[in-house]
Coordinates of C-alpha atoms in Angstrom, one line a residue:
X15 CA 4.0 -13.8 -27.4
X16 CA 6.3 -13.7 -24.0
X17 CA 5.4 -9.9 -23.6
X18 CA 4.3 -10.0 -19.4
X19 CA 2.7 -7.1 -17.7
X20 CA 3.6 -6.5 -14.4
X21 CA 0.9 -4.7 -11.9
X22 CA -0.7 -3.7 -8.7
X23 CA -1.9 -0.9 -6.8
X24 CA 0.4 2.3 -6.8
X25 CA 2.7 2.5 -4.0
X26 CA 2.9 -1.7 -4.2
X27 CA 6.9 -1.9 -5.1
X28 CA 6.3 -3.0 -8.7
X29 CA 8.3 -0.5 -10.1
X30 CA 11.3 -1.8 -7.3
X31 CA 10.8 -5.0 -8.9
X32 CA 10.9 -4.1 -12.7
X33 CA 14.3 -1.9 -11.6
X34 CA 15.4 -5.3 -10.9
X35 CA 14.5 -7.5 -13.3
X36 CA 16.0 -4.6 -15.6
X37 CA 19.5 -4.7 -13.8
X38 CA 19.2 -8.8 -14.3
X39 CA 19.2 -8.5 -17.7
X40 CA 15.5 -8.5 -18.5
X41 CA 13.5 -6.3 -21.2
X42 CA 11.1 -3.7 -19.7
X43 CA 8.9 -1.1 -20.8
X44 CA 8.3 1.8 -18.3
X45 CA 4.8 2.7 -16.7
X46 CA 3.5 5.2 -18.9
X47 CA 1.1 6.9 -17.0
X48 CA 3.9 8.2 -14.6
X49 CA 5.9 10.0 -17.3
X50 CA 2.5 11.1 -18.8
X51 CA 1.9 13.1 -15.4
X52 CA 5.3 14.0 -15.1
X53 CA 5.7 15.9 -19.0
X54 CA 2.2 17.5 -18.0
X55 CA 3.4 18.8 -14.0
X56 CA 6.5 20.0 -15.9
X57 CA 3.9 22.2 -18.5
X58 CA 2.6 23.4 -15.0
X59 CA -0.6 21.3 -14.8
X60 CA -0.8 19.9 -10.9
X61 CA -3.2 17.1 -11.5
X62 CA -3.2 15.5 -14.5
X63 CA -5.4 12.3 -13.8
X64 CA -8.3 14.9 -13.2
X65 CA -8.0 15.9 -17.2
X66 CA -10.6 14.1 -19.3
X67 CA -8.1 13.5 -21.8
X68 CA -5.5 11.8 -19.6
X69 CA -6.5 7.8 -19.6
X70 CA -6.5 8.2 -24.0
X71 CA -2.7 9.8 -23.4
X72 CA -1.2 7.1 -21.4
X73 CA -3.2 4.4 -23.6
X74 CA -1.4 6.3 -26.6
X75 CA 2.0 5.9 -25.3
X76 CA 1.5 2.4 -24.1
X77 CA 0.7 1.4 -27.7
X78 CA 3.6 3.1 -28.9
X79 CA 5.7 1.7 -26.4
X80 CA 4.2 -1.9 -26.6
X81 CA 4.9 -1.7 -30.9
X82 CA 8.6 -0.1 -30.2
X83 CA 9.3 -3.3 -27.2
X84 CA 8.1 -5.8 -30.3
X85 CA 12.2 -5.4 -31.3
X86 CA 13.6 -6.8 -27.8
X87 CA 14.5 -10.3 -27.3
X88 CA 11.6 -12.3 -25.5
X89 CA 10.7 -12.1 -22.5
X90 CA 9.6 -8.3 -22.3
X91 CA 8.1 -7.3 -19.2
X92 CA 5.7 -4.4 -18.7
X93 CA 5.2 -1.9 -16.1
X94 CA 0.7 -2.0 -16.1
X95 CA -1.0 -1.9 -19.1
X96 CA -4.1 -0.4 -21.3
X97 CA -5.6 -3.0 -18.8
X98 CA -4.8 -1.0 -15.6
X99 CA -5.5 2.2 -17.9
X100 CA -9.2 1.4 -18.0
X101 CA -9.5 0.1 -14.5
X102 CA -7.7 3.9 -13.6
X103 CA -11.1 5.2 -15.9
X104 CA -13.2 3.4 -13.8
X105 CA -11.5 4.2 -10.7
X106 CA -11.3 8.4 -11.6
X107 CA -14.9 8.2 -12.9
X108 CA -13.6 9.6 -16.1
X109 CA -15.3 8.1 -19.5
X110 CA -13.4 5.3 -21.3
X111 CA -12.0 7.7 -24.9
X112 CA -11.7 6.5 -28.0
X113 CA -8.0 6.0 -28.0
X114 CA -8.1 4.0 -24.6
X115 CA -11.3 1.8 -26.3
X116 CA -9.6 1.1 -29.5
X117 CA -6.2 0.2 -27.5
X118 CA -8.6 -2.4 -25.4
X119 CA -9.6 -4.1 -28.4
X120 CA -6.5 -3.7 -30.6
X121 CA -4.5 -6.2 -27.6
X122 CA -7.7 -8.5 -27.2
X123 CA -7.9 -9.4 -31.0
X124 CA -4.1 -9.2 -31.4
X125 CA -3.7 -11.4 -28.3
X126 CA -0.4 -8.6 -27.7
X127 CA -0.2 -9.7 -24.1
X128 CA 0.5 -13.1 -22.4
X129 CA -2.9 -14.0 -20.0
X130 CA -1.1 -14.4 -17.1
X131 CA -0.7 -11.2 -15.2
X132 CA 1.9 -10.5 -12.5
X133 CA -0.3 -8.5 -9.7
X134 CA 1.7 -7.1 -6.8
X135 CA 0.2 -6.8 -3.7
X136 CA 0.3 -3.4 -1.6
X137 CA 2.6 -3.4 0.9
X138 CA 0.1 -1.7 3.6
X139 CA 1.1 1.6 2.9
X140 CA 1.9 4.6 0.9
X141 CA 4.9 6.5 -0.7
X142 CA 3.7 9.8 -1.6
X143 CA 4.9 11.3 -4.6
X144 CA 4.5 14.0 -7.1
X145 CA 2.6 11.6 -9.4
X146 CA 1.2 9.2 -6.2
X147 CA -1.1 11.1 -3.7
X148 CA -3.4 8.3 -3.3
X149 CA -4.5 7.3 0.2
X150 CA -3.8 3.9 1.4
X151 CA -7.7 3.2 1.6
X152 CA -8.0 4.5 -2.0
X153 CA -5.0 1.9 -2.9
X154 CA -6.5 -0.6 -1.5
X155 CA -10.3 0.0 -3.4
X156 CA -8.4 0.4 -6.6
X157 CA -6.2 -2.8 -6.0
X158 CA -9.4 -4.8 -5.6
X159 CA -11.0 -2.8 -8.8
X160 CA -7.7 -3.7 -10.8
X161 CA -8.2 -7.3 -10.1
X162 CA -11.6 -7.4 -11.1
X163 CA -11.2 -6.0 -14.4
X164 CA -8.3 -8.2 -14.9
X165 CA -10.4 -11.1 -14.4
X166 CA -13.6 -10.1 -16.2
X167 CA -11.1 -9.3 -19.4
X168 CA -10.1 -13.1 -19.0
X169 CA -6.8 -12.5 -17.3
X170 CA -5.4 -14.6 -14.7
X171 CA -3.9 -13.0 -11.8
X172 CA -0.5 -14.5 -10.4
X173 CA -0.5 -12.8 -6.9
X174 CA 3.1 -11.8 -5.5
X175 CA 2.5 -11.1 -1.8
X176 CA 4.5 -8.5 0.0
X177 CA 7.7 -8.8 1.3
X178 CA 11.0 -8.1 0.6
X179 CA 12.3 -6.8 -2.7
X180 CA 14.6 -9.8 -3.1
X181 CA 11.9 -12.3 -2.4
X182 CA 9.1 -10.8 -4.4
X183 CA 11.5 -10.6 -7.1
X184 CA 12.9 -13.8 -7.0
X185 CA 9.0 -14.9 -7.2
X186 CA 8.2 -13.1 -10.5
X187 CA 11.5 -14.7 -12.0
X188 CA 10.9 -18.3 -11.2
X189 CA 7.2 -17.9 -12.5
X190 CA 8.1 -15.9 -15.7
X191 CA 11.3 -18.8 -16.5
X192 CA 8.4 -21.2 -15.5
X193 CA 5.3 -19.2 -17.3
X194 CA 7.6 -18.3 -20.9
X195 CA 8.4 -22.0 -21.3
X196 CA 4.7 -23.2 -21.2
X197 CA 1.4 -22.1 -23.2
X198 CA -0.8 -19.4 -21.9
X199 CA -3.3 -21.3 -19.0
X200 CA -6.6 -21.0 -19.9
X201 CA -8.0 -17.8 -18.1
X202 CA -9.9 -16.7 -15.1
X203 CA -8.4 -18.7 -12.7
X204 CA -6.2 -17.0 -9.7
X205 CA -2.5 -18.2 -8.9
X206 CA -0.7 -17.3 -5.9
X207 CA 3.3 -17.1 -6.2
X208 CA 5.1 -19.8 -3.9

């Protein structure tokens, strides 16, 4: 399997750490929900998230990207997941779609993504951006929702606490060379990196 998702809260420097992992020679797939918001500000719509529609079009292009990653060497590391897709549902209020629900199940029965889970801790605050206008106090509710679904799915969380980019990075190396060499752990236990 070796395909890894990488997550946490917005604004919690996983994308800093993917960037990395990238530059060391890793495979990575790009967060899809950012260039979903992105192509949709650029057709002049402000706030994408707030579309009913929106959770079903990043769970669309994370399949597609998912299917096209299958051609990398192994490891392949993603940035989120339809995982984090359906905790963003819950967290907007919006109703789980079709194409989000039949994604869900497609990578449960498929058993497309490894069951431990990199989740990277907030760093206590917040980046705006044209894609993140969260508040910090929202982050933080929907880090705690995005562990929870994690762990009711089965997953098992390997925390990366905050710090610097080099450290945290260093951490999600040493656990992936570690993690890719051994069989999936059985789930719902929580691991914090060293």
């Amino acid at each position: 399997m070796n395909r890894f998702i990488l997550t946490g809260t917005p604004g919690s420097g996983k994308t800093a750490i993917l960037r990395q992992l990238e530059i060391d020679g890793l495979a990575v797939v790009e967060e899809a929900a950012t260039d979903v918001i992105a192509l949709a500000q650029a057709r002049g719509v402000d706030e994408p998230w707030k579309e009913p529609d929106f959770t079903d079009a990043v769970a669309g292009l994370q399949r597609r990207r998912q299917l096209a990653a299958d051609r990398h060497p192994r490891p392949v590391v993603f940035d989120r997941s339809p995982i984090c897709t359906y905790a963003l549902a819950l967290h907007l209020g919006h109703p789980v779609g079709q194409a989000l629900t039949a994604e869900l199940d497609r990578i449960r029965d498929e058993h497309v993504y490894e069951r431990r889970v990199f989740f990277v801790k907030g760093q206590g605050f917040i980046t705006p951006t044209a894609a993140r206008r969260i508040s910090l106090a929202d982050a933080q509710r929907f880090e705690q929702l995005h562990a929870e679904v994690y762990s009711s799915l089965g997953y098992d969380l390997i925390t990366v606490e905050p710090g610097p980019l080099g450290v945290r990075t260093a951490r999600v190396r040493a656990l992936l060379s570690h993690t890719s060499k051994s069989p999936s752990a059985p789930a719902r236990r929580t691991e914090r990196a060293p």
